[in-house]
mmCIF file of C-alpha atoms in Angstrom:
data_model
loop_
_atom_site.group_PDB
_atom_site.id
_atom_site.type_symbol
_atom_site.label_atom_id
_atom_site.label_comp_id
_atom_site.label_asym_id
_atom_site.label_seq_id
_atom_site.Cartn_x
_atom_site.Cartn_y
_atom_site.Cartn_z
ATOM 1 C CA MET A 10 15.078 -21.732 -32.655
ATOM 2 C CA CYS A 11 14.882 -23.040 -29.095
ATOM 3 C CA GLU A 12 17.612 -22.167 -26.651
ATOM 4 C CA PRO A 13 19.341 -25.223 -25.184
ATOM 5 C CA THR A 14 18.485 -25.832 -21.551
ATOM 6 C CA LYS A 15 21.283 -24.937 -19.209
ATOM 7 C CA PRO A 16 22.468 -27.898 -17.141
ATOM 8 C CA ASP A 17 22.022 -26.012 -13.881
ATOM 9 C CA GLN A 18 18.707 -24.354 -14.748
ATOM 10 C CA GLY A 19 16.556 -27.014 -13.100
ATOM 11 C CA ARG A 20 18.705 -26.889 -10.001
ATOM 12 C CA GLU A 21 18.437 -23.075 -9.854
ATOM 13 C CA ASP A 22 14.640 -23.216 -10.222
ATOM 14 C CA GLY A 23 14.468 -25.742 -7.405
ATOM 15 C CA GLN A 24 16.650 -23.579 -5.191
ATOM 16 C CA GLU A 25 14.430 -20.534 -5.863
ATOM 17 C CA GLN A 26 11.322 -22.531 -4.921
ATOM 18 C CA GLU A 27 12.992 -23.730 -1.730
ATOM 19 C CA GLN A 28 14.033 -20.160 -0.889
ATOM 20 C CA GLY A 29 10.476 -18.924 -1.483
ATOM 21 C CA LEU A 30 9.075 -21.665 0.763
ATOM 22 C CA GLY A 31 11.681 -20.899 3.415
ATOM 23 C CA GLN A 32 10.804 -17.200 3.339
ATOM 24 C CA ARG A 33 7.085 -17.962 3.765
ATOM 25 C CA GLN A 34 7.812 -20.310 6.658
ATOM 26 C CA GLN A 35 10.002 -17.672 8.319
ATOM 27 C CA GLN A 36 7.225 -15.113 7.828
ATOM 28 C CA VAL A 37 4.856 -17.371 9.763
ATOM 29 C CA VAL A 38 7.401 -17.728 12.581
ATOM 30 C CA ASP A 39 8.296 -14.017 12.784
ATOM 31 C CA MET A 40 4.981 -12.292 12.071
ATOM 32 C CA GLY A 41 2.247 -14.912 12.434
ATOM 33 C CA SER A 42 1.254 -14.260 8.834
ATOM 34 C CA THR A 43 1.584 -15.795 5.405
ATOM 35 C CA THR A 44 0.697 -15.042 1.792
ATOM 36 C CA ILE A 45 -1.210 -17.554 -0.373
ATOM 37 C CA GLU A 46 -1.664 -17.471 -4.141
ATOM 38 C CA THR A 47 -5.142 -18.573 -5.290
ATOM 39 C CA GLY A 48 -7.117 -18.590 -8.526
ATOM 40 C CA ASP A 49 -8.863 -15.339 -7.565
ATOM 41 C CA GLY A 50 -5.746 -13.541 -6.386
ATOM 42 C CA ILE A 51 -3.310 -13.421 -3.517
ATOM 43 C CA ILE A 52 -4.579 -13.653 0.076
ATOM 44 C CA HIS A 53 -2.553 -12.453 3.042
ATOM 45 C CA THR A 54 -3.401 -14.290 6.267
ATOM 46 C CA LEU A 55 -2.762 -12.506 9.563
ATOM 47 C CA THR A 56 -3.072 -14.286 12.926
ATOM 48 C CA ILE A 57 -3.900 -12.285 16.056
ATOM 49 C CA VAL A 58 -3.171 -14.580 18.975
ATOM 50 C CA GLY A 59 -2.385 -14.565 22.671
ATOM 51 C CA GLN A 60 -2.108 -11.158 24.304
ATOM 52 C CA ILE A 61 -2.194 -7.882 22.389
ATOM 53 C CA GLU A 62 1.052 -6.259 23.445
ATOM 54 C CA GLY A 63 1.149 -2.473 23.755
ATOM 55 C CA HIS A 64 3.733 -0.045 25.069
ATOM 56 C CA GLN A 65 4.736 -2.462 27.827
ATOM 57 C CA GLU A 66 6.240 -5.862 27.074
ATOM 58 C CA ALA A 67 4.203 -8.889 28.166
ATOM 59 C CA ALA A 68 5.529 -11.387 30.686
ATOM 60 C CA GLN A 69 8.291 -13.636 29.431
ATOM 61 C CA GLY A 70 6.913 -16.763 27.782
ATOM 62 C CA ALA A 71 3.524 -15.217 26.967
ATOM 63 C CA LYS A 72 2.174 -15.549 23.439
ATOM 64 C CA THR A 73 1.753 -12.030 22.060
ATOM 65 C CA THR A 74 0.708 -10.023 19.031
ATOM 66 C CA LYS A 75 2.875 -6.909 18.798
ATOM 67 C CA TYR A 76 1.183 -3.811 17.421
ATOM 68 C CA GLU A 77 4.464 -2.379 16.129
ATOM 69 C CA HIS A 78 4.670 -5.400 13.811
ATOM 70 C CA VAL A 79 1.023 -5.470 12.754
ATOM 71 C CA LEU A 80 0.532 -1.778 11.888
ATOM 72 C CA PRO A 81 3.233 -1.567 9.180
ATOM 73 C CA LEU A 82 2.224 -5.018 7.915
ATOM 74 C CA LEU A 83 -1.367 -3.826 7.399
ATOM 75 C CA THR A 84 -0.084 -0.743 5.588
ATOM 76 C CA ALA A 85 1.993 -2.945 3.296
ATOM 77 C CA VAL A 86 -0.994 -5.216 2.574
ATOM 78 C CA GLU A 87 -3.210 -2.237 1.725
ATOM 79 C CA GLU A 88 -0.646 -0.654 -0.586
ATOM 80 C CA SER A 89 0.720 -3.809 -2.195
ATOM 81 C CA GLY A 90 -0.246 -4.388 -5.803
ATOM 82 C CA GLU A 91 0.311 -8.101 -5.274
ATOM 83 C CA VAL A 92 -2.153 -8.700 -2.399
ATOM 84 C CA ASP A 93 -5.879 -8.888 -3.191
ATOM 85 C CA GLY A 94 -7.459 -9.736 0.178
ATOM 86 C CA LEU A 95 -6.820 -10.099 3.902
ATOM 87 C CA LEU A 96 -7.948 -12.958 6.156
ATOM 88 C CA ILE A 97 -7.635 -12.328 9.920
ATOM 89 C CA LEU A 98 -7.599 -15.357 12.231
ATOM 90 C CA LEU A 99 -8.267 -14.539 15.890
ATOM 91 C CA ASN A 100 -7.587 -16.459 19.063
ATOM 92 C CA THR A 101 -6.763 -13.750 21.599
ATOM 93 C CA VAL A 102 -7.339 -13.155 25.311
ATOM 94 C CA GLY A 103 -7.260 -9.386 24.778
ATOM 95 C CA GLY A 104 -4.622 -7.046 26.121
ATOM 96 C CA ASP A 105 -3.609 -3.421 25.653
ATOM 97 C CA ILE A 106 -6.636 -1.269 24.780
ATOM 98 C CA GLU A 107 -4.802 1.426 22.819
ATOM 99 C CA ALA A 108 -2.830 -1.105 20.773
ATOM 100 C CA GLY A 109 -5.918 -3.221 20.089
ATOM 101 C CA LEU A 110 -7.991 -0.247 18.977
ATOM 102 C CA ALA A 111 -5.124 0.979 16.782
ATOM 103 C CA ILE A 112 -4.998 -2.361 14.957
ATOM 104 C CA ALA A 113 -8.810 -2.504 14.729
ATOM 105 C CA GLU A 114 -9.001 1.006 13.227
ATOM 106 C CA MET A 115 -6.334 0.081 10.678
ATOM 107 C CA ILE A 116 -8.309 -2.992 9.566
ATOM 108 C CA SER A 117 -11.580 -1.056 9.509
ATOM 109 C CA GLY A 118 -10.034 1.623 7.293
ATOM 110 C CA MET A 119 -8.744 -0.774 4.623
ATOM 111 C CA ARG A 120 -10.216 -0.675 1.109
ATOM 112 C CA LYS A 121 -9.112 -4.165 0.136
ATOM 113 C CA PRO A 122 -11.456 -7.065 0.989
ATOM 114 C CA THR A 123 -11.095 -8.147 4.624
ATOM 115 C CA VAL A 124 -12.685 -11.078 6.463
ATOM 116 C CA SER A 125 -12.142 -12.124 10.100
ATOM 117 C CA LEU A 126 -12.622 -15.516 11.738
ATOM 118 C CA VAL A 127 -12.830 -16.025 15.509
ATOM 119 C CA LEU A 128 -11.498 -19.500 16.275
ATOM 120 C CA GLY A 129 -10.768 -20.141 19.959
ATOM 121 C CA GLY A 130 -11.679 -16.765 21.363
ATOM 122 C CA GLY A 131 -11.903 -13.073 20.633
ATOM 123 C CA HIS A 132 -11.983 -11.776 24.188
ATOM 124 C CA SER A 133 -11.898 -8.256 25.631
ATOM 125 C CA ILE A 134 -10.164 -5.925 23.136
ATOM 126 C CA GLY A 135 -10.357 -8.870 20.750
ATOM 127 C CA VAL A 136 -14.032 -7.962 20.236
ATOM 128 C CA PRO A 137 -13.272 -4.736 18.289
ATOM 129 C CA LEU A 138 -10.586 -6.636 16.373
ATOM 130 C CA ALA A 139 -13.106 -9.311 15.366
ATOM 131 C CA VAL A 140 -15.711 -6.851 14.076
ATOM 132 C CA ALA A 141 -13.207 -4.563 12.305
ATOM 133 C CA ALA A 142 -13.204 -6.577 9.050
ATOM 134 C CA GLN A 143 -15.786 -6.003 6.323
ATOM 135 C CA GLU A 144 -17.342 -9.366 7.201
ATOM 136 C CA SER A 145 -16.818 -11.461 10.324
ATOM 137 C CA PHE A 146 -17.196 -15.166 11.114
ATOM 138 C CA ILE A 147 -17.063 -17.225 14.298
ATOM 139 C CA VAL A 148 -16.865 -21.005 14.714
ATOM 140 C CA PRO A 149 -19.610 -22.624 16.830
ATOM 141 C CA SER A 150 -17.185 -23.223 19.732
ATOM 142 C CA GLY A 151 -15.694 -19.718 19.555
ATOM 143 C CA ALA A 152 -16.112 -17.438 22.584
ATOM 144 C CA MET A 153 -16.066 -13.677 23.118
ATOM 145 C CA THR A 154 -15.805 -12.017 26.542
ATOM 146 C CA ILE A 155 -17.305 -8.539 26.859
ATOM 147 C CA HIS A 156 -16.518 -6.640 30.049
ATOM 148 C CA PRO A 157 -15.902 -3.070 31.306
ATOM 149 C CA VAL A 158 -12.489 -1.449 30.975
ATOM 150 C CA ARG A 159 -9.909 -2.592 33.524
ATOM 151 C CA LEU A 160 -6.507 -1.059 34.195
ATOM 152 C CA ASN A 161 -3.508 -2.663 35.869
ATOM 153 C CA GLY A 162 -1.255 -0.859 38.308
ATOM 154 C CA LEU A 163 -1.966 2.225 40.424
ATOM 155 C CA VAL A 164 -5.515 3.573 40.113
ATOM 156 C CA ILE A 165 -6.326 6.870 41.806
ATOM 157 C CA GLY A 166 -9.837 6.732 43.249
ATOM 158 C CA VAL A 167 -11.090 10.139 42.140
ATOM 159 C CA SER A 168 -13.903 11.223 39.836
ATOM 160 C CA GLN A 169 -11.451 12.046 37.020
ATOM 161 C CA THR A 170 -10.294 8.420 36.919
ATOM 162 C CA PHE A 171 -13.831 7.081 36.561
ATOM 163 C CA HIS A 172 -14.583 9.689 33.911
ATOM 164 C CA TYR A 173 -11.487 8.486 32.029
ATOM 165 C CA PHE A 174 -12.731 4.893 32.242
ATOM 166 C CA GLU A 175 -16.110 5.965 30.841
ATOM 167 C CA ARG A 176 -14.473 7.732 27.894
ATOM 168 C CA ILE A 177 -12.409 4.656 27.033
ATOM 169 C CA GLN A 178 -15.526 2.485 27.202
ATOM 170 C CA ASP A 179 -17.326 4.955 24.957
ATOM 171 C CA ARG A 180 -14.569 4.603 22.364
ATOM 172 C CA ILE A 181 -14.882 0.808 22.443
ATOM 173 C CA CYS A 182 -18.695 0.875 22.300
ATOM 174 C CA ASP A 183 -18.664 3.380 19.428
ATOM 175 C CA PHE A 184 -16.236 1.272 17.416
ATOM 176 C CA VAL A 185 -18.060 -2.013 17.972
ATOM 177 C CA THR A 186 -21.511 -0.651 17.185
ATOM 178 C CA ARG A 187 -20.173 1.212 14.140
ATOM 179 C CA ASN A 188 -18.634 -1.964 12.714
ATOM 180 C CA SER A 189 -21.268 -4.562 13.596
ATOM 181 C CA ARG A 190 -25.051 -4.969 13.772
ATOM 182 C CA ILE A 191 -25.361 -4.930 17.571
ATOM 183 C CA SER A 192 -27.064 -1.931 19.158
ATOM 184 C CA ARG A 193 -25.265 0.181 21.738
ATOM 185 C CA LYS A 194 -27.925 -0.681 24.325
ATOM 186 C CA ASP A 195 -27.448 -4.429 23.825
ATOM 187 C CA PHE A 196 -23.657 -4.180 23.802
ATOM 188 C CA GLU A 197 -23.559 -2.140 27.020
ATOM 189 C CA GLY A 198 -26.024 -4.594 28.546
ATOM 190 C CA LEU A 199 -23.608 -7.447 27.849
ATOM 191 C CA MET A 200 -20.671 -5.387 29.094
ATOM 192 C CA LEU A 201 -22.288 -4.466 32.417
ATOM 193 C CA ASN A 202 -24.042 -7.767 33.116
ATOM 194 C CA THR A 203 -23.630 -8.780 36.774
ATOM 195 C CA GLY A 204 -25.344 -12.151 36.656
ATOM 196 C CA GLU A 205 -23.100 -14.291 34.473
ATOM 197 C CA MET A 206 -19.475 -14.294 35.667
ATOM 198 C CA ALA A 207 -18.838 -15.149 39.312
ATOM 199 C CA ALA A 208 -15.726 -13.009 39.782
ATOM 200 C CA ASP A 209 -16.308 -10.273 37.209
ATOM 201 C CA VAL A 210 -18.818 -8.021 35.481
ATOM 202 C CA GLY A 211 -19.641 -8.773 31.866
ATOM 203 C CA SER A 212 -20.724 -11.588 29.562
ATOM 204 C CA VAL A 213 -19.299 -14.452 27.545
ATOM 205 C CA VAL A 214 -21.063 -15.080 24.241
ATOM 206 C CA TYR A 215 -20.436 -18.126 22.063
ATOM 207 C CA GLY A 216 -20.642 -18.707 18.327
ATOM 208 C CA GLU A 217 -24.358 -18.855 17.594
ATOM 209 C CA GLU A 218 -25.250 -16.256 20.234
ATOM 210 C CA ALA A 219 -22.604 -13.828 18.928
ATOM 211 C CA VAL A 220 -24.305 -13.966 15.536
ATOM 212 C CA ARG A 221 -27.821 -13.756 16.988
ATOM 213 C CA VAL A 222 -27.111 -10.532 18.917
ATOM 214 C CA GLY A 223 -25.485 -8.967 15.844
ATOM 215 C CA LEU A 224 -21.931 -8.873 17.131
ATOM 216 C CA ILE A 225 -20.576 -11.220 14.418
ATOM 217 C CA ASP A 226 -21.990 -11.506 10.896
ATOM 218 C CA HIS A 227 -21.869 -15.262 10.260
ATOM 219 C CA LEU A 228 -21.453 -18.634 11.934
ATOM 220 C CA GLY A 229 -18.916 -20.701 10.013
ATOM 221 C CA GLY A 230 -15.417 -22.072 9.696
ATOM 222 C CA LEU A 231 -12.329 -21.508 7.605
ATOM 223 C CA GLY A 232 -13.909 -22.623 4.334
ATOM 224 C CA ASP A 233 -16.849 -20.248 4.814
ATOM 225 C CA ALA A 234 -14.554 -17.314 5.609
ATOM 226 C CA LEU A 235 -12.387 -18.039 2.556
ATOM 227 C CA ASP A 236 -15.449 -18.368 0.295
ATOM 228 C CA CYS A 237 -16.631 -14.967 1.494
ATOM 229 C CA LEU A 238 -13.209 -13.411 0.895
ATOM 230 C CA HIS A 239 -13.046 -14.897 -2.621
ATOM 231 C CA ARG A 240 -16.486 -13.425 -3.427
ATOM 232 C CA ARG A 241 -15.372 -10.007 -2.248
ATOM 233 C CA MET A 242 -12.151 -10.226 -4.246
ATOM 234 C CA GLN A 243 -14.068 -11.232 -7.390
ATOM 235 C CA ALA A 244 -16.598 -8.407 -6.909
ATOM 236 C CA LEU A 245 -13.797 -5.851 -6.517
ATOM 237 C CA LYS A 246 -12.144 -6.991 -9.759
ATOM 238 C CA LYS A 247 -15.440 -6.629 -11.677
ATOM 239 C CA ARG A 248 -15.867 -2.988 -10.681
#
């Protein structure tokens, strides 16, 4: 025997849907991320934009990605039984090296399917972040700046300082070459190029070139990145 429908049941269902939508919208505002339910499972989308903020706060008004927000979020995504894949959207100018590498190592160490997409730019420490996912994409107009390590503030001009710079660069080179198809020789060549940027050392590579040198896996847009993530999610479920 069917239970009679409560007069307020439809209203309550509508309120729950509105609350769920409001929570997702607030998640986008607070964390730059959102969760989407699809036919193949649930995808969490993380945006890495502006400046990667580390131990020091960025200038007021600057768009930032805060590592203290992203690290626990990535842990939650990895451990959640409700999330099946992670899509990372990048448009970053770079920022704090330690914070950027910390986020990149977290993404690289995830077992769940991960796909990254470079949209506007994946500059500086954004390069390791872009290659950290299991597969990476870049749009044709996307750009990536590769340059030597630079530090702000007081720099003591002694051999120990330059040795410290070299060790940081080694960490970046090791991570990038471990998580992409580019050779260390080619990556260092791009990093130390003196003939491309008028006021700096380094290189800017764009969509097709980034794929050609092996830095990024594929040239494509949002649909291509999502198709790849869906394939990985389906393959994981079949195992």
